[in-house]
PDB file of C-alpha atoms in Angstrom:
ATOM      1  CA  LEU A 162      -0.030  -0.238   0.143  1.00  0.00           C
ATOM      2  CA  PHE A 163       1.215   3.544  -0.793  1.00  0.00           C
ATOM      3  CA  ASN A 164      -0.406   4.700   2.332  1.00  0.00           C
ATOM      4  CA  GLU A 165      -0.790   3.091   5.414  1.00  0.00           C
ATOM      5  CA  ASN A 166      -1.381   5.622   8.409  1.00  0.00           C
ATOM      6  CA  CYS A 167      -4.652   5.644   7.384  1.00  0.00           C
ATOM      7  CA  SER A 168      -7.771   2.678   7.617  1.00  0.00           C
ATOM      8  CA  ASP A 169      -9.957   4.639   5.144  1.00  0.00           C
ATOM      9  CA  MET A 170      -9.288   3.048   2.145  1.00  0.00           C
ATOM     10  CA  GLN A 171     -11.399   5.792  -0.389  1.00  0.00           C
ATOM     11  CA  THR A 172     -10.692   9.365   1.920  1.00  0.00           C
ATOM     12  CA  HIS A 173      -6.957   9.768   0.579  1.00  0.00           C
ATOM     13  CA  HIS A 174      -7.101   7.950  -2.869  1.00  0.00           C
ATOM     14  CA  GLY A 175      -6.390   9.869  -5.878  1.00  0.00           C
ATOM     15  CA  GLU A 176      -4.644  12.797  -3.358  1.00  0.00           C
ATOM     16  CA  CYS A 177      -1.307  14.291  -3.548  1.00  0.00           C
ATOM     17  CA  SER A 178       0.678  12.547  -1.593  1.00  0.00           C
ATOM     18  CA  LEU A 179       2.804  14.817  -0.076  1.00  0.00           C
ATOM     19  CA  VAL A 180      -0.409  16.973   0.850  1.00  0.00           C
ATOM     20  CA  ALA A 181      -1.786  13.042   2.307  1.00  0.00           C
ATOM     21  CA  MET A 182       1.619  12.353   4.282  1.00  0.00           C
ATOM     22  CA  ARG A 183       2.435  15.564   5.772  1.00  0.00           C
ATOM     23  CA  GLY A 184      -1.113  17.373   6.279  1.00  0.00           C
ATOM     24  CA  HIS A 185       0.102  20.479   5.548  1.00  0.00           C
ATOM     25  CA  VAL A 186       2.333  21.883   2.706  1.00  0.00           C
ATOM     26  CA  ASP A 187       3.361  25.576   2.300  1.00  0.00           C
ATOM     27  CA  THR A 188       2.851  25.069  -1.285  1.00  0.00           C
ATOM     28  CA  PRO A 189      -0.659  24.552  -2.366  1.00  0.00           C
ATOM     29  CA  CYS A 190      -1.166  22.418  -5.170  1.00  0.00           C
ATOM     30  CA  THR A 191      -3.664  24.391  -7.238  1.00  0.00           C
ATOM     31  CA  GLU A 192      -4.815  27.172  -6.253  1.00  0.00           C
ATOM     32  CA  GLU A 193      -8.435  25.501  -5.927  1.00  0.00           C
ATOM     33  CA  GLY A 194      -6.425  23.979  -3.166  1.00  0.00           C
ATOM     34  CA  THR A 195      -5.437  20.409  -2.875  1.00  0.00           C
ATOM     35  CA  PHE A 196      -4.673  18.393  -6.148  1.00  0.00           C
ATOM     36  CA  ARG A 197      -6.712  15.076  -6.111  1.00  0.00           C
ATOM     37  CA  VAL A 198      -8.021  12.888  -8.921  1.00  0.00           C
ATOM     38  CA  SER A 199     -11.396  11.004  -9.136  1.00  0.00           C
ATOM     39  CA  ALA A 200     -11.226   7.025  -8.114  1.00  0.00           C
ATOM     40  CA  ALA A 201     -13.176   6.834 -11.919  1.00  0.00           C
ATOM     41  CA  GLU A 202     -10.110   8.301 -13.454  1.00  0.00           C
ATOM     42  CA  ILE A 203      -7.588   6.243 -11.721  1.00  0.00           C
ATOM     43  CA  ALA A 204      -9.714   2.902 -12.357  1.00  0.00           C
ATOM     44  CA  LYS A 205     -10.047   3.572 -16.293  1.00  0.00           C
ATOM     45  CA  LYS A 206      -5.878   4.515 -16.033  1.00  0.00           C
ATOM     46  CA  ILE A 207      -5.243   0.982 -14.544  1.00  0.00           C
ATOM     47  CA  LEU A 208      -8.151  -0.650 -17.270  1.00  0.00           C
ATOM     48  CA  ALA A 209      -5.852   0.588 -19.939  1.00  0.00           C
ATOM     49  CA  MET A 210      -2.442  -0.426 -18.275  1.00  0.00           C
ATOM     50  CA  SER A 211      -0.110  -2.321 -20.863  1.00  0.00           C
ATOM     51  CA  SER A 212       1.948  -5.360 -19.451  1.00  0.00           C
ATOM     52  CA  THR A 213       4.503  -3.217 -19.950  1.00  0.00           C
ATOM     53  CA  ASP A 214       3.602  -0.502 -17.760  1.00  0.00           C
ATOM     54  CA  SER A 215       3.699  -0.135 -13.955  1.00  0.00           C
ATOM     55  CA  VAL A 216       0.919   1.363 -11.882  1.00  0.00           C
ATOM     56  CA  ALA A 217       3.390   3.946 -10.909  1.00  0.00           C
ATOM     57  CA  ASP A 218       3.898   4.389 -14.811  1.00  0.00           C
ATOM     58  CA  ILE A 219       0.222   5.424 -15.233  1.00  0.00           C
ATOM     59  CA  LEU A 220      -0.791   7.228 -12.383  1.00  0.00           C
ATOM     60  CA  PRO A 221      -1.257  11.278 -12.253  1.00  0.00           C
ATOM     61  CA  ARG A 222       1.376  13.457 -10.551  1.00  0.00           C
ATOM     62  CA  CYS A 223       0.757  16.670  -8.500  1.00  0.00           C
ATOM     63  CA  PRO A 224       1.228  19.379 -11.110  1.00  0.00           C
ATOM     64  CA  THR A 225       3.247  21.422  -8.475  1.00  0.00           C
ATOM     65  CA  HIS A 226       5.003  18.834  -6.259  1.00  0.00           C
ATOM     66  CA  LYS A 227       5.675  16.709  -8.830  1.00  0.00           C
ATOM     67  CA  VAL A 228       4.913  13.549  -6.881  1.00  0.00           C
ATOM     68  CA  LEU A 229       2.422  10.599  -7.625  1.00  0.00           C
ATOM     69  CA  VAL A 230      -1.339  10.513  -6.434  1.00  0.00           C
ATOM     70  CA  ILE A 231      -2.137   8.460  -3.070  1.00  0.00           C
ATOM     71  CA  PHE A 232      -2.996   4.729  -4.419  1.00  0.00           C
ATOM     72  CA  ASN A 233      -4.783   2.254  -2.355  1.00  0.00           C
ATOM     73  CA  GLY A 234      -3.981  -0.579  -4.099  1.00  0.00           C
ATOM     74  CA  CYS A 235      -1.140  -2.896  -4.892  1.00  0.00           C
ATOM     75  CA  MET A 236       1.648  -1.242  -7.119  1.00  0.00           C
ATOM     76  CA  SER A 237       2.268  -4.556  -8.718  1.00  0.00           C
ATOM     77  CA  CYS A 238      -1.069  -5.644 -10.507  1.00  0.00           C
ATOM     78  CA  GLY A 239      -3.151  -2.429 -10.129  1.00  0.00           C
ATOM     79  CA  HIS A 240      -5.861  -4.137  -8.263  1.00  0.00           C
ATOM     80  CA  LEU A 241      -7.836  -1.501  -5.904  1.00  0.00           C
ATOM     81  CA  PHE A 242      -8.764  -1.438  -2.597  1.00  0.00           C
ATOM     82  CA  THR A 243     -11.172   1.020  -2.063  1.00  0.00           C
ATOM     83  CA  ASP A 244     -14.228  -1.286  -1.685  1.00  0.00           C
ATOM     84  CA  THR A 245     -12.203  -3.850   0.901  1.00  0.00           C
ATOM     85  CA  SER A 246     -12.309  -2.396   4.696  1.00  0.00           C
ATOM     86  CA  TRP A 247      -8.697  -2.539   6.219  1.00  0.00           C
ATOM     87  CA  ASP A 248      -9.317  -5.523   8.258  1.00  0.00           C
ATOM     88  CA  ASP A 249     -10.305  -7.368   5.393  1.00  0.00           C
ATOM     89  CA  LEU A 250      -6.710  -6.708   3.399  1.00  0.00           C
ATOM     90  CA  PRO A 251      -5.295  -9.637   1.977  1.00  0.00           C
ATOM     91  CA  LYS A 252      -1.905 -10.422   3.623  1.00  0.00           C
ATOM     92  CA  TYR A 253       1.319 -10.047   2.048  1.00  0.00           C
ATOM     93  CA  ASP A 254       2.252 -12.756  -0.358  1.00  0.00           C
ATOM     94  CA  LYS A 255       5.931 -12.809  -1.354  1.00  0.00           C
ATOM     95  CA  LYS A 256       5.115 -15.121  -4.049  1.00  0.00           C
ATOM     96  CA  ALA A 257       2.149 -12.865  -5.323  1.00  0.00           C
ATOM     97  CA  MET A 258       4.511 -11.280  -7.887  1.00  0.00           C
ATOM     98  CA  ALA A 259       5.873 -13.970  -9.285  1.00  0.00           C
ATOM     99  CA  LEU A 260       3.009 -16.140  -9.589  1.00  0.00           C
ATOM    100  CA  LEU A 261       1.077 -12.703 -11.386  1.00  0.00           C
ATOM    101  CA  GLU A 262       4.134 -12.745 -13.773  1.00  0.00           C
ATOM    102  CA  VAL A 263       3.724 -16.778 -14.604  1.00  0.00           C
ATOM    103  CA  ASP A 264      -0.065 -16.069 -14.980  1.00  0.00           C
ATOM    104  CA  LYS A 265       1.260 -12.993 -18.200  1.00  0.00           C
ATOM    105  CA  LYS A 266       3.248 -15.477 -19.445  1.00  0.00           C
ATOM    106  CA  LYS A 267       0.677 -18.507 -19.550  1.00  0.00           C
ATOM    107  CA  ARG A 268      -1.650 -16.413 -20.919  1.00  0.00           C
ATOM    108  CA  LYS A 269       0.511 -15.038 -24.161  1.00  0.00           C
ATOM    109  CA  ALA A 270       1.536 -18.346 -24.683  1.00  0.00           C
ATOM    110  CA  ALA A 271      -1.816 -19.649 -24.745  1.00  0.00           C
ATOM    111  CA  GLU A 272      -2.908 -16.575 -26.813  1.00  0.00           C
ATOM    112  CA  LEU A 273      -0.252 -17.338 -29.376  1.00  0.00           C
ATOM    113  CA  LEU A 274      -0.994 -20.860 -29.339  1.00  0.00           C
ATOM    114  CA  ALA A 275      -4.523 -20.034 -30.297  1.00  0.00           C
ATOM    115  CA  ASN A 276      -4.329 -17.960 -33.092  1.00  0.00           C
ATOM    116  CA  GLN A 277      -1.517 -20.472 -34.669  1.00  0.00           C
ATOM    117  CA  ILE A 278      -4.372 -22.868 -34.529  1.00  0.00           C
ATOM    118  CA  ARG A 279      -7.054 -20.585 -36.334  1.00  0.00           C
ATOM    119  CA  ILE A 280      -4.515 -19.744 -39.001  1.00  0.00           C
ATOM    120  CA  GLU A 281      -4.180 -23.776 -39.931  1.00  0.00           C
ATOM    121  CA  ALA A 282      -7.205 -24.600 -39.596  1.00  0.00           C
ATOM    122  CA  ALA A 283      -8.355 -21.504 -42.102  1.00  0.00           C
ATOM    123  CA  MET A 284      -5.357 -22.848 -44.158  1.00  0.00           C
ATOM    124  CA  LEU A 285      -6.968 -26.494 -44.026  1.00  0.00           C
ATOM    125  CA  GLN A 286     -10.365 -25.673 -45.119  1.00  0.00           C
ATOM    126  CA  PHE A 287      -9.090 -23.288 -47.838  1.00  0.00           C
ATOM    127  CA  GLU A 288      -7.270 -26.277 -49.549  1.00  0.00           C
ATOM    128  CA  ARG A 289     -10.207 -28.473 -48.810  1.00  0.00           C
ATOM    129  CA  ASP A 290     -12.069 -26.059 -50.614  1.00  0.00           C
ATOM    130  CA  ALA A 291      -9.833 -25.666 -53.294  1.00  0.00           C
ATOM    131  CA  VAL A 292      -9.506 -29.496 -54.406  1.00  0.00           C
ATOM    132  CA  TRP A 293     -13.704 -29.667 -53.926  1.00  0.00           C
ATOM    133  CA  ASP A 294     -14.265 -26.867 -56.349  1.00  0.00           C
ATOM    134  CA  LYS A 295     -11.584 -28.238 -58.525  1.00  0.00           C
ATOM    135  CA  LEU A 296     -13.212 -31.930 -59.221  1.00  0.00           C
ATOM    136  CA  LYS A 297     -17.320 -30.412 -58.918  1.00  0.00           C
ATOM    137  CA  GLY A 298     -16.064 -27.565 -61.490  1.00  0.00           C
ATOM    138  CA  ARG A 299     -15.854 -30.656 -64.696  1.00  0.00           C
ATOM    139  CA  GLY A 300     -19.711 -31.507 -64.093  1.00  0.00           C
ATOM    140  CA  SER A 301     -21.170 -35.121 -62.945  1.00  0.00           C
ATOM    141  CA  SER A 302     -20.858 -35.879 -66.635  1.00  0.00           C
ATOM    142  CA  LYS A 303     -17.672 -35.972 -67.084  1.00  0.00           C
ATOM    143  CA  PRO A 304     -15.220 -38.560 -65.648  1.00  0.00           C
ATOM    144  CA  ILE A 305     -11.952 -37.756 -63.779  1.00  0.00           C
ATOM    145  CA  ASP A 306      -9.966 -39.440 -66.330  1.00  0.00           C
ATOM    146  CA  THR A 307      -6.707 -37.023 -66.137  1.00  0.00           C
ATOM    147  CA  PRO A 308      -3.490 -37.762 -63.794  1.00  0.00           C
ATOM    148  CA  VAL A 309      -3.899 -34.596 -62.257  1.00  0.00           C
ATOM    149  CA  GLU A 310      -7.328 -35.375 -61.564  1.00  0.00           C
ATOM    150  CA  ARG A 311      -7.190 -38.529 -60.213  1.00  0.00           C
ATOM    151  CA  GLN A 312      -4.316 -37.474 -57.679  1.00  0.00           C
ATOM    152  CA  GLY A 313      -6.154 -34.532 -56.941  1.00  0.00           C
ATOM    153  CA  LYS A 314      -9.237 -36.915 -55.791  1.00  0.00           C
ATOM    154  CA  ASP A 315      -6.657 -39.124 -53.758  1.00  0.00           C
ATOM    155  CA  ILE A 316      -5.711 -35.981 -51.839  1.00  0.00           C
ATOM    156  CA  LEU A 317      -8.978 -35.093 -51.205  1.00  0.00           C
ATOM    157  CA  LYS A 318      -9.761 -38.421 -49.641  1.00  0.00           C
ATOM    158  CA  ASP A 319      -6.652 -38.190 -47.803  1.00  0.00           C
ATOM    159  CA  LEU A 320      -6.796 -34.922 -46.525  1.00  0.00           C
ATOM    160  CA  PRO A 321      -6.982 -35.252 -42.018  1.00  0.00           C
ATOM    161  CA  PRO A 322     -10.375 -34.484 -40.533  1.00  0.00           C
ATOM    162  CA  LEU A 323     -11.308 -30.779 -39.640  1.00  0.00           C
ATOM    163  CA  PRO A 324     -10.505 -30.430 -35.674  1.00  0.00           C
ATOM    164  CA  PRO A 325     -12.825 -31.250 -33.344  1.00  0.00           C
ATOM    165  CA  ALA A 326     -15.016 -28.363 -31.803  1.00  0.00           C
ATOM    166  CA  VAL A 327     -12.899 -26.361 -29.701  1.00  0.00           C
ATOM    167  CA  HIS A 328     -15.313 -27.272 -26.756  1.00  0.00           C
ATOM    168  CA  LYS A 329     -13.561 -30.602 -26.406  1.00  0.00           C
ATOM    169  CA  PHE A 330     -10.291 -29.204 -25.657  1.00  0.00           C
ATOM    170  CA  LYS A 331     -11.694 -26.728 -22.966  1.00  0.00           C
ATOM    171  CA  PRO A 332     -10.162 -28.093 -19.572  1.00  0.00           C
ATOM    172  CA  ARG A 333     -12.566 -29.163 -16.694  1.00  0.00           C
ATOM    173  CA  ASP A 334     -12.125 -28.021 -13.167  1.00  0.00           C
ATOM    174  CA  CYS A 335     -13.921 -29.191 -10.338  1.00  0.00           C
ATOM    175  CA  GLY A 336     -17.256 -27.741  -9.334  1.00  0.00           C
ATOM    176  CA  PRO A 337     -18.741 -26.321  -5.738  1.00  0.00           C
ATOM    177  CA  GLU A 338     -19.737 -29.926  -4.804  1.00  0.00           C
ATOM    178  CA  CYS A 339     -15.983 -31.706  -5.816  1.00  0.00           C
ATOM    179  CA  THR A 340     -14.938 -33.107  -2.298  1.00  0.00           C
ATOM    180  CA  ARG A 341     -11.371 -34.768  -4.341  1.00  0.00           C
ATOM    181  CA  GLN A 342      -8.209 -34.003  -2.219  1.00  0.00           C
ATOM    182  CA  HIS A 343      -6.420 -32.413  -5.454  1.00  0.00           C
ATOM    183  CA  PHE A 344      -2.806 -33.405  -3.793  1.00  0.00           C
ATOM    184  CA  GLY A 345      -0.579 -33.684  -7.361  1.00  0.00           C
ATOM    185  CA  ASP A 346      -3.405 -31.783  -9.454  1.00  0.00           C
ATOM    186  CA  GLY A 347      -1.246 -28.233  -9.491  1.00  0.00           C
ATOM    187  CA  ASP A 348      -1.757 -24.997  -8.354  1.00  0.00           C
ATOM    188  CA  CYS A 349      -5.183 -23.290  -7.154  1.00  0.00           C
ATOM    189  CA  LEU A 350      -7.381 -21.608  -9.909  1.00  0.00           C
ATOM    190  CA  GLU A 351      -8.037 -18.749  -7.804  1.00  0.00           C
ATOM    191  CA  CYS A 352      -4.926 -18.014  -5.456  1.00  0.00           C
ATOM    192  CA  GLY A 353      -1.959 -20.211  -7.139  1.00  0.00           C
ATOM    193  CA  ARG A 354      -1.590 -22.148  -4.121  1.00  0.00           C
ATOM    194  CA  ASP A 355      -0.884 -25.345  -3.544  1.00  0.00           C
ATOM    195  CA  TYR A 356      -3.540 -28.033  -2.180  1.00  0.00           C
ATOM    196  CA  GLY A 357      -1.903 -28.056   1.460  1.00  0.00           C
ATOM    197  CA  ASP A 358      -2.011 -24.446   1.793  1.00  0.00           C
ATOM    198  CA  HIS A 359      -6.083 -24.778   1.736  1.00  0.00           C
ATOM    199  CA  SER A 360      -8.509 -25.932   4.534  1.00  0.00           C
ATOM    200  CA  GLY A 361     -10.037 -28.278   2.272  1.00  0.00           C
ATOM    201  CA  HIS A 362     -11.445 -26.077  -0.844  1.00  0.00           C
ATOM    202  CA  THR A 363     -10.911 -22.950   1.055  1.00  0.00           C
ATOM    203  CA  CYS A 364      -8.134 -20.614   0.033  1.00  0.00           C
ATOM    204  CA  TRP A 365      -6.348 -18.510   2.286  1.00  0.00           C
ATOM    205  CA  GLU A 366      -8.681 -15.490   1.720  1.00  0.00           C
ATOM    206  CA  GLY A 367     -11.689 -17.492   2.623  1.00  0.00           C
ATOM    207  CA  THR A 368     -13.141 -18.034  -1.171  1.00  0.00           C
ATOM    208  CA  ARG A 369     -13.677 -21.429  -2.443  1.00  0.00           C
ATOM    209  CA  GLY A 370     -10.799 -22.892  -4.678  1.00  0.00           C
ATOM    210  CA  ARG A 371     -11.185 -24.985  -8.165  1.00  0.00           C
ATOM    211  CA  TRP A 372      -8.481 -27.194  -9.475  1.00  0.00           C
ATOM    212  CA  LEU A 373      -8.019 -28.667 -13.062  1.00  0.00           C
ATOM    213  CA  LEU A 374      -9.562 -32.044 -13.218  1.00  0.00           C
ATOM    214  CA  PRO A 375      -7.193 -34.857 -14.913  1.00  0.00           C
ATOM    215  CA  ALA A 376      -8.391 -36.680 -17.643  1.00  0.00           C
ATOM    216  CA  GLY A 377     -11.477 -38.872 -17.543  1.00  0.00           C
ATOM    217  CA  GLN A 378     -12.398 -37.817 -14.005  1.00  0.00           C
ATOM    218  CA  VAL A 379     -16.069 -35.530 -13.607  1.00  0.00           C
TER     219      VAL A 379
END
């Protein structure tokens, strides 16, 4: 947290940090008083933050004191705590940043793989259509008697089938009625921790955890 001196997560959010920390400064931020940015404006900047940006890069600065405004949230990922009470703030987790970076890499790799699959599937369909149109172009009354056309017909029969529907590849995760002990099933999809760090299916912050089910499990 940028501000650890006030338990109200909304009072100083977006306020000039120099004024918020000291309470009084000799030079006011603006002619109208303390410089402040609305929570809505900060939220828009967080949503538009790219993977290469940090929270400090996108936060507004006081035009007079040249300091960042107070940000009551995670300075690594941009998660806001303005709707969270002081007593419900999550505990510090030294693994959280590393888990976040791993998750970003997984998402990027999955996106690249999905794009490549779409390109390959489109090319396969295009080749199928081209061969089929070539064979149909002769008309049903004309037999396929040239070597090139016979080869085209053989190619059409030898083409691999179209890939199955996407939903067949979607991994299944355990539902709200799951009682399986997920030792060895990887990290929790909700908090990123091992099953041994949970109380049953309950994550350390109180939410219900989810794990990918092994193939064949329902």
